[in-house]
């Protein structure tokens, strides 16, 4: 049996990842010393590295390396009218039910879907009204997943935007929202970007930063959290000059390539799913989700939507400011249309960890692409009690550390150190032995193949740089 099928047979894969993440400092439950806070997490010393490496990869691939892209970092707290114009005040709503017995609150659509999934069937609840959802729950006598009772409040809508107040008086005028997505900041800054740069359509604006949603449903680890790092692009184009279908396909290919090549995820665990008419927003001409096969099923990883000129039109109407684009050559004035790829970095990280987790030949290792791994290498003296070995190893460690994020370990035996590094995905382990002192070379052991080779100490920096390219 290959490692792949072995992995997917493990139905407790998620528990293994959650436990590894806590034990080794990737992800901790949020506010744990106070009993925790649902759907919130903290990224520990290794988690912050992995998350940042994924962010950097995204930023480099989609913003820095593309000549048709620019970046933006707008505010988390925007003018409240932004969210009225965008439709989030009215539209970013979920249907919720509460168990009258144990007060568990849950999303009605998830409650129904989970119930049908458990009975081996499926149901589409997209676009159903609160009354229709109520009827399904009652017809099927769906019980509370927490206490097992059947005693629900009626289904009601609630808004996912977090509200807060600016200033010390909480009056209606001071009410603001924490952004529910980063995308709106791009539309709000659109005119300033046009006026301050020389971008011409087609071009895109990328933004990466925290978004907030008052999620009440069970989060499935870092898949769905109250706050998350969102990475979004608005790709502006002239619908008369560019074929949106072609652009859409190009973006589809770009996202697939990023996930499989840059994040090293296996294509067989991915699929595209197109939204049906009921599910798709009324202004969108096409929406497709790139889905990953999580242990709890194929779920949305990355949303790709052709949003027409809806957002710019809305902001133009609500702000009274002309947001149209003027072609510098022809003088043609129009509102560009957009294609929007939107993803959560935390969700990408959950996928990367799940996909990289490997048990083979009695070993557990995270098969992370070297560029994503928190530590690029670990340096060991073969024996901790030989000062000459430790001193040489320490020199190598300190010199490499100036260029790469490298770990040090001199505890226990070599086997244990390999085990500890494999588990956190360190791609290379460098051991300094007695030969190193004489010949000026070290043993480099590869995480995935467990094979070893001798590399000159002088060439270590180039060796690692080549592996990280
Ligand atoms: P879902 O149906 O999973 O709630 P959505 O359709 O509401 O997602 P979008 O509004 O399209 O999500 O957001 C774009 C992307 O942002 C999603 O594909 C996902 O990767 C990420 N995302 C959205 N909500 C969360 C969250 N609460 N936690 C982590 N990532 C999220």
PDB file of N, CA, C and O in Angstrom, residues 373-429:
ATOM      1  N   UNK A 373       8.695  24.882   4.561  1.00  0.00           N
ATOM      2  CA  UNK A 373       9.056  24.305   5.856  1.00  0.00           C
ATOM      3  C   UNK A 373       9.517  25.394   6.820  1.00  0.00           C
ATOM      4  O   UNK A 373      10.246  26.304   6.414  1.00  0.00           O
ATOM      5  N   UNK A 374       9.093  25.325   8.102  1.00  0.00           N
ATOM      6  CA  UNK A 374       9.540  26.358   9.051  1.00  0.00           C
ATOM      7  C   UNK A 374      11.067  26.416   9.108  1.00  0.00           C
ATOM      8  O   UNK A 374      11.650  27.469   8.871  1.00  0.00           O
ATOM      9  N   UNK A 375      11.710  25.300   9.418  1.00  0.00           N
ATOM     10  CA  UNK A 375      13.176  25.258   9.403  1.00  0.00           C
ATOM     11  C   UNK A 375      13.631  24.674   8.078  1.00  0.00           C
ATOM     12  O   UNK A 375      13.100  23.657   7.625  1.00  0.00           O
ATOM     13  N   UNK A 376      14.611  25.295   7.463  1.00  0.00           N
ATOM     14  CA  UNK A 376      15.120  24.778   6.193  1.00  0.00           C
ATOM     15  C   UNK A 376      16.108  23.650   6.449  1.00  0.00           C
ATOM     16  O   UNK A 376      16.312  22.795   5.603  1.00  0.00           O
ATOM     17  N   UNK A 377      16.759  23.693   7.596  1.00  0.00           N
ATOM     18  CA  UNK A 377      17.718  22.643   7.945  1.00  0.00           C
ATOM     19  C   UNK A 377      17.900  22.637   9.459  1.00  0.00           C
ATOM     20  O   UNK A 377      17.515  23.590  10.140  1.00  0.00           O
ATOM     21  N   UNK A 378      18.467  21.519   9.968  1.00  0.00           N
ATOM     22  CA  UNK A 378      18.825  21.457  11.388  1.00  0.00           C
ATOM     23  C   UNK A 378      20.290  21.061  11.449  1.00  0.00           C
ATOM     24  O   UNK A 378      20.751  20.260  10.627  1.00  0.00           O
ATOM     25  N   UNK A 379      21.004  21.646  12.393  1.00  0.00           N
ATOM     26  CA  UNK A 379      22.436  21.330  12.518  1.00  0.00           C
ATOM     27  C   UNK A 379      22.677  20.602  13.840  1.00  0.00           C
ATOM     28  O   UNK A 379      22.176  21.035  14.889  1.00  0.00           O
ATOM     29  N   UNK A 380      23.408  19.485  13.777  1.00  0.00           N
ATOM     30  CA  UNK A 380      23.714  18.697  14.981  1.00  0.00           C
ATOM     31  C   UNK A 380      25.217  18.423  15.080  1.00  0.00           C
ATOM     32  O   UNK A 380      25.830  18.097  14.064  1.00  0.00           O
ATOM     33  N   UNK A 381      25.751  18.439  16.288  1.00  0.00           N
ATOM     34  CA  UNK A 381      27.061  17.794  16.488  1.00  0.00           C
ATOM     35  C   UNK A 381      26.763  16.297  16.693  1.00  0.00           C
ATOM     36  O   UNK A 381      25.774  15.969  17.358  1.00  0.00           O
ATOM     37  N   UNK A 382      27.560  15.428  16.124  1.00  0.00           N
ATOM     38  CA  UNK A 382      27.270  13.992  16.251  1.00  0.00           C
ATOM     39  C   UNK A 382      27.123  13.602  17.728  1.00  0.00           C
ATOM     40  O   UNK A 382      26.196  12.910  18.107  1.00  0.00           O
ATOM     41  N   UNK A 383      28.068  14.082  18.549  1.00  0.00           N
ATOM     42  CA  UNK A 383      28.013  13.793  19.990  1.00  0.00           C
ATOM     43  C   UNK A 383      28.013  15.122  20.745  1.00  0.00           C
ATOM     44  O   UNK A 383      28.820  15.998  20.449  1.00  0.00           O
ATOM     45  N   UNK A 384      27.123  15.230  21.733  1.00  0.00           N
ATOM     46  CA  UNK A 384      26.993  16.501  22.435  1.00  0.00           C
ATOM     47  C   UNK A 384      28.132  16.743  23.428  1.00  0.00           C
ATOM     48  O   UNK A 384      28.421  17.877  23.787  1.00  0.00           O
ATOM     49  N   UNK A 385      28.791  15.640  23.837  1.00  0.00           N
ATOM     50  CA  UNK A 385      29.809  15.817  24.883  1.00  0.00           C
ATOM     51  C   UNK A 385      31.235  15.954  24.338  1.00  0.00           C
ATOM     52  O   UNK A 385      32.203  15.749  25.049  1.00  0.00           O
ATOM     53  N   UNK A 386      31.341  16.233  23.046  1.00  0.00           N
ATOM     54  CA  UNK A 386      32.680  16.473  22.469  1.00  0.00           C
ATOM     55  C   UNK A 386      32.763  17.947  22.076  1.00  0.00           C
ATOM     56  O   UNK A 386      32.196  18.367  21.049  1.00  0.00           O
ATOM     57  N   UNK A 387      33.452  18.747  22.895  1.00  0.00           N
ATOM     58  CA  UNK A 387      33.458  20.202  22.671  1.00  0.00           C
ATOM     59  C   UNK A 387      33.915  20.598  21.270  1.00  0.00           C
ATOM     60  O   UNK A 387      33.380  21.552  20.691  1.00  0.00           O
ATOM     61  N   UNK A 388      34.884  19.847  20.688  1.00  0.00           N
ATOM     62  CA  UNK A 388      35.376  20.257  19.367  1.00  0.00           C
ATOM     63  C   UNK A 388      34.286  20.076  18.301  1.00  0.00           C
ATOM     64  O   UNK A 388      34.171  20.887  17.370  1.00  0.00           O
ATOM     65  N   UNK A 389      33.457  19.039  18.448  1.00  0.00           N
ATOM     66  CA  UNK A 389      32.351  18.833  17.490  1.00  0.00           C
ATOM     67  C   UNK A 389      31.295  19.921  17.681  1.00  0.00           C
ATOM     68  O   UNK A 389      30.790  20.504  16.721  1.00  0.00           O
ATOM     69  N   UNK A 390      30.942  20.168  18.941  1.00  0.00           N
ATOM     70  CA  UNK A 390      29.913  21.177  19.245  1.00  0.00           C
ATOM     71  C   UNK A 390      30.328  22.548  18.730  1.00  0.00           C
ATOM     72  O   UNK A 390      29.520  23.275  18.148  1.00  0.00           O
ATOM     73  N   UNK A 391      31.610  22.878  18.933  1.00  0.00           N
ATOM     74  CA  UNK A 391      32.067  24.209  18.534  1.00  0.00           C
ATOM     75  C   UNK A 391      31.979  24.383  17.021  1.00  0.00           C
ATOM     76  O   UNK A 391      31.487  25.403  16.519  1.00  0.00           O
ATOM     77  N   UNK A 392      32.395  23.350  16.279  1.00  0.00           N
ATOM     78  CA  UNK A 392      32.358  23.444  14.809  1.00  0.00           C
ATOM     79  C   UNK A 392      30.902  23.503  14.330  1.00  0.00           C
ATOM     80  O   UNK A 392      30.559  24.297  13.439  1.00  0.00           O
ATOM     81  N   UNK A 393      30.070  22.659  14.940  1.00  0.00           N
ATOM     82  CA  UNK A 393      28.645  22.620  14.541  1.00  0.00           C
ATOM     83  C   UNK A 393      27.986  23.966  14.841  1.00  0.00           C
ATOM     84  O   UNK A 393      27.200  24.478  14.043  1.00  0.00           O
ATOM     85  N   UNK A 394      28.324  24.522  15.984  1.00  0.00           N
ATOM     86  CA  UNK A 394      27.737  25.807  16.382  1.00  0.00           C
ATOM     87  C   UNK A 394      28.117  26.918  15.389  1.00  0.00           C
ATOM     88  O   UNK A 394      27.298  27.768  15.032  1.00  0.00           O
ATOM     89  N   UNK A 395      29.384  26.868  14.951  1.00  0.00           N
ATOM     90  CA  UNK A 395      29.845  27.854  13.966  1.00  0.00           C
ATOM     91  C   UNK A 395      29.014  27.767  12.676  1.00  0.00           C
ATOM     92  O   UNK A 395      28.589  28.776  12.122  1.00  0.00           O
ATOM     93  N   UNK A 396      28.824  26.514  12.246  1.00  0.00           N
ATOM     94  CA  UNK A 396      28.044  26.299  11.010  1.00  0.00           C
ATOM     95  C   UNK A 396      26.607  26.787  11.213  1.00  0.00           C
ATOM     96  O   UNK A 396      26.036  27.483  10.371  1.00  0.00           O
ATOM     97  N   UNK A 397      26.044  26.438  12.362  1.00  0.00           N
ATOM     98  CA  UNK A 397      24.658  26.828  12.680  1.00  0.00           C
ATOM     99  C   UNK A 397      24.523  28.349  12.650  1.00  0.00           C
ATOM    100  O   UNK A 397      23.620  28.900  12.010  1.00  0.00           O
ATOM    101  N   UNK A 398      25.435  29.028  13.339  1.00  0.00           N
ATOM    102  CA  UNK A 398      25.316  30.485  13.424  1.00  0.00           C
ATOM    103  C   UNK A 398      25.532  31.154  12.068  1.00  0.00           C
ATOM    104  O   UNK A 398      24.865  32.144  11.743  1.00  0.00           O
ATOM    105  N   UNK A 399      26.408  30.577  11.270  1.00  0.00           N
ATOM    106  CA  UNK A 399      26.648  31.180   9.964  1.00  0.00           C
ATOM    107  C   UNK A 399      25.442  30.937   9.026  1.00  0.00           C
ATOM    108  O   UNK A 399      24.999  31.860   8.332  1.00  0.00           O
ATOM    109  N   UNK A 400      24.888  29.735   9.044  1.00  0.00           N
ATOM    110  CA  UNK A 400      23.718  29.462   8.186  1.00  0.00           C
ATOM    111  C   UNK A 400      22.506  30.279   8.623  1.00  0.00           C
ATOM    112  O   UNK A 400      21.698  30.716   7.812  1.00  0.00           O
ATOM    113  N   UNK A 401      22.410  30.470   9.931  1.00  0.00           N
ATOM    114  CA  UNK A 401      21.234  31.151  10.487  1.00  0.00           C
ATOM    115  C   UNK A 401      21.107  32.595   9.972  1.00  0.00           C
ATOM    116  O   UNK A 401      20.038  33.187   9.993  1.00  0.00           O
ATOM    117  N   UNK A 402      22.223  33.138   9.517  1.00  0.00           N
ATOM    118  CA  UNK A 402      22.169  34.503   8.970  1.00  0.00           C
ATOM    119  C   UNK A 402      21.399  34.538   7.652  1.00  0.00           C
ATOM    120  O   UNK A 402      20.865  35.559   7.258  1.00  0.00           O
ATOM    121  N   UNK A 403      21.382  33.399   6.964  1.00  0.00           N
ATOM    122  CA  UNK A 403      20.719  33.345   5.653  1.00  0.00           C
ATOM    123  C   UNK A 403      19.406  32.573   5.685  1.00  0.00           C
ATOM    124  O   UNK A 403      18.475  32.887   4.957  1.00  0.00           O
ATOM    125  N   UNK A 404      19.374  31.489   6.488  1.00  0.00           N
ATOM    126  CA  UNK A 404      18.196  30.612   6.479  1.00  0.00           C
ATOM    127  C   UNK A 404      17.694  30.412   7.904  1.00  0.00           C
ATOM    128  O   UNK A 404      18.474  30.526   8.857  1.00  0.00           O
ATOM    129  N   UNK A 405      16.427  30.069   8.038  1.00  0.00           N
ATOM    130  CA  UNK A 405      15.893  29.752   9.358  1.00  0.00           C
ATOM    131  C   UNK A 405      16.269  28.291   9.654  1.00  0.00           C
ATOM    132  O   UNK A 405      15.729  27.367   9.046  1.00  0.00           O
ATOM    133  N   UNK A 406      17.241  28.130  10.537  1.00  0.00           N
ATOM    134  CA  UNK A 406      17.847  26.817  10.769  1.00  0.00           C
ATOM    135  C   UNK A 406      17.719  26.435  12.244  1.00  0.00           C
ATOM    136  O   UNK A 406      17.795  27.312  13.109  1.00  0.00           O
ATOM    137  N   UNK A 407      17.523  25.150  12.524  1.00  0.00           N
ATOM    138  CA  UNK A 407      17.371  24.694  13.914  1.00  0.00           C
ATOM    139  C   UNK A 407      18.681  24.120  14.448  1.00  0.00           C
ATOM    140  O   UNK A 407      19.556  23.701  13.683  1.00  0.00           O
ATOM    141  N   UNK A 408      18.779  24.062  15.765  1.00  0.00           N
ATOM    142  CA  UNK A 408      19.937  23.470  16.438  1.00  0.00           C
ATOM    143  C   UNK A 408      19.422  22.362  17.342  1.00  0.00           C
ATOM    144  O   UNK A 408      18.397  22.539  17.999  1.00  0.00           O
ATOM    145  N   UNK A 409      20.115  21.228  17.361  1.00  0.00           N
ATOM    146  CA  UNK A 409      19.717  20.184  18.312  1.00  0.00           C
ATOM    147  C   UNK A 409      20.937  19.363  18.694  1.00  0.00           C
ATOM    148  O   UNK A 409      21.664  18.878  17.820  1.00  0.00           O
ATOM    149  N   UNK A 410      21.167  19.217  20.006  1.00  0.00           N
ATOM    150  CA  UNK A 410      22.263  18.340  20.430  1.00  0.00           C
ATOM    151  C   UNK A 410      21.780  17.402  21.535  1.00  0.00           C
ATOM    152  O   UNK A 410      22.566  16.854  22.286  1.00  0.00           O
ATOM    153  N   UNK A 411      20.449  17.245  21.609  1.00  0.00           N
ATOM    154  CA  UNK A 411      19.918  16.358  22.656  1.00  0.00           C
ATOM    155  C   UNK A 411      19.755  14.938  22.102  1.00  0.00           C
ATOM    156  O   UNK A 411      19.539  14.746  20.906  1.00  0.00           O
ATOM    157  N   UNK A 412      19.833  13.965  23.010  1.00  0.00           N
ATOM    158  CA  UNK A 412      19.553  12.571  22.659  1.00  0.00           C
ATOM    159  C   UNK A 412      20.453  12.047  21.555  1.00  0.00           C
ATOM    160  O   UNK A 412      21.501  12.620  21.252  1.00  0.00           O
ATOM    161  N   UNK A 413      20.034  10.957  20.920  1.00  0.00           N
ATOM    162  CA  UNK A 413      20.868  10.411  19.842  1.00  0.00           C
ATOM    163  C   UNK A 413      20.386  10.934  18.485  1.00  0.00           C
ATOM    164  O   UNK A 413      19.331  11.548  18.376  1.00  0.00           O
ATOM    165  N   UNK A 414      21.178  10.666  17.472  1.00  0.00           N
ATOM    166  CA  UNK A 414      20.881  11.178  16.130  1.00  0.00           C
ATOM    167  C   UNK A 414      19.491  10.724  15.645  1.00  0.00           C
ATOM    168  O   UNK A 414      18.738  11.504  15.075  1.00  0.00           O
ATOM    169  N   UNK A 415      19.164   9.456  15.924  1.00  0.00           N
ATOM    170  CA  UNK A 415      17.870   8.924  15.486  1.00  0.00           C
ATOM    171  C   UNK A 415      16.717   9.750  16.026  1.00  0.00           C
ATOM    172  O   UNK A 415      15.777  10.088  15.304  1.00  0.00           O
ATOM    173  N   UNK A 416      16.803  10.090  17.288  1.00  0.00           N
ATOM    174  CA  UNK A 416      15.737  10.886  17.917  1.00  0.00           C
ATOM    175  C   UNK A 416      15.676  12.289  17.318  1.00  0.00           C
ATOM    176  O   UNK A 416      14.609  12.868  17.156  1.00  0.00           O
ATOM    177  N   UNK A 417      16.847  12.818  17.010  1.00  0.00           N
ATOM    178  CA  UNK A 417      16.858  14.175  16.432  1.00  0.00           C
ATOM    179  C   UNK A 417      16.233  14.148  15.032  1.00  0.00           C
ATOM    180  O   UNK A 417      15.476  15.042  14.667  1.00  0.00           O
ATOM    181  N   UNK A 418      16.557  13.108  14.255  1.00  0.00           N
ATOM    182  CA  UNK A 418      15.931  12.979  12.928  1.00  0.00           C
ATOM    183  C   UNK A 418      14.413  12.916  13.078  1.00  0.00           C
ATOM    184  O   UNK A 418      13.663  13.562  12.366  1.00  0.00           O
ATOM    185  N   UNK A 419      13.976  12.101  14.033  1.00  0.00           N
ATOM    186  CA  UNK A 419      12.532  11.908  14.241  1.00  0.00           C
ATOM    187  C   UNK A 419      11.871  13.261  14.525  1.00  0.00           C
ATOM    188  O   UNK A 419      10.842  13.604  13.949  1.00  0.00           O
ATOM    189  N   UNK A 420      12.511  14.012  15.437  1.00  0.00           N
ATOM    190  CA  UNK A 420      11.926  15.298  15.845  1.00  0.00           C
ATOM    191  C   UNK A 420      11.869  16.279  14.668  1.00  0.00           C
ATOM    192  O   UNK A 420      10.911  17.036  14.521  1.00  0.00           O
ATOM    193  N   UNK A 421      12.879  16.266  13.805  1.00  0.00           N
ATOM    194  CA  UNK A 421      12.898  17.186  12.661  1.00  0.00           C
ATOM    195  C   UNK A 421      11.943  16.726  11.559  1.00  0.00           C
ATOM    196  O   UNK A 421      11.293  17.545  10.921  1.00  0.00           O
ATOM    197  N   UNK A 422      11.859  15.393  11.361  1.00  0.00           N
ATOM    198  CA  UNK A 422      10.932  14.860  10.350  1.00  0.00           C
ATOM    199  C   UNK A 422       9.506  15.308  10.643  1.00  0.00           C
ATOM    200  O   UNK A 422       8.752  15.697   9.754  1.00  0.00           O
ATOM    201  N   UNK A 423       9.164  15.238  11.919  1.00  0.00           N
ATOM    202  CA  UNK A 423       7.796  15.528  12.341  1.00  0.00           C
ATOM    203  C   UNK A 423       7.391  16.978  12.097  1.00  0.00           C
ATOM    204  O   UNK A 423       6.216  17.295  11.967  1.00  0.00           O
ATOM    205  N   UNK A 424       8.368  17.868  12.047  1.00  0.00           N
ATOM    206  CA  UNK A 424       8.037  19.275  11.781  1.00  0.00           C
ATOM    207  C   UNK A 424       8.413  19.687  10.349  1.00  0.00           C
ATOM    208  O   UNK A 424       8.344  20.850   9.993  1.00  0.00           O
ATOM    209  N   UNK A 425       8.825  18.685   9.561  1.00  0.00           N
ATOM    210  CA  UNK A 425       9.026  18.942   8.133  1.00  0.00           C
ATOM    211  C   UNK A 425      10.355  19.548   7.740  1.00  0.00           C
ATOM    212  O   UNK A 425      10.502  20.040   6.613  1.00  0.00           O
ATOM    213  N   UNK A 426      11.359  19.522   8.624  1.00  0.00           N
ATOM    214  CA  UNK A 426      12.672  20.085   8.264  1.00  0.00           C
ATOM    215  C   UNK A 426      13.286  19.246   7.140  1.00  0.00           C
ATOM    216  O   UNK A 426      13.532  18.054   7.329  1.00  0.00           O
ATOM    217  N   UNK A 427      13.538  19.833   5.982  1.00  0.00           N
ATOM    218  CA  UNK A 427      13.947  19.000   4.841  1.00  0.00           C
ATOM    219  C   UNK A 427      15.368  18.433   4.921  1.00  0.00           C
ATOM    220  O   UNK A 427      15.632  17.395   4.344  1.00  0.00           O
ATOM    221  N   UNK A 428      16.272  19.115   5.654  1.00  0.00           N
ATOM    222  CA  UNK A 428      17.667  18.634   5.682  1.00  0.00           C
ATOM    223  C   UNK A 428      18.227  18.657   7.103  1.00  0.00           C
ATOM    224  O   UNK A 428      18.009  19.625   7.838  1.00  0.00           O
ATOM    225  N   UNK A 429      18.935  17.584   7.456  1.00  0.00           N
ATOM    226  CA  UNK A 429      19.623  17.543   8.745  1.00  0.00           C
ATOM    227  C   UNK A 429      21.126  17.453   8.472  1.00  0.00           C
ATOM    228  O   UNK A 429      21.584  16.595   7.703  1.00  0.00           O
TER     229      UNK A 429
END
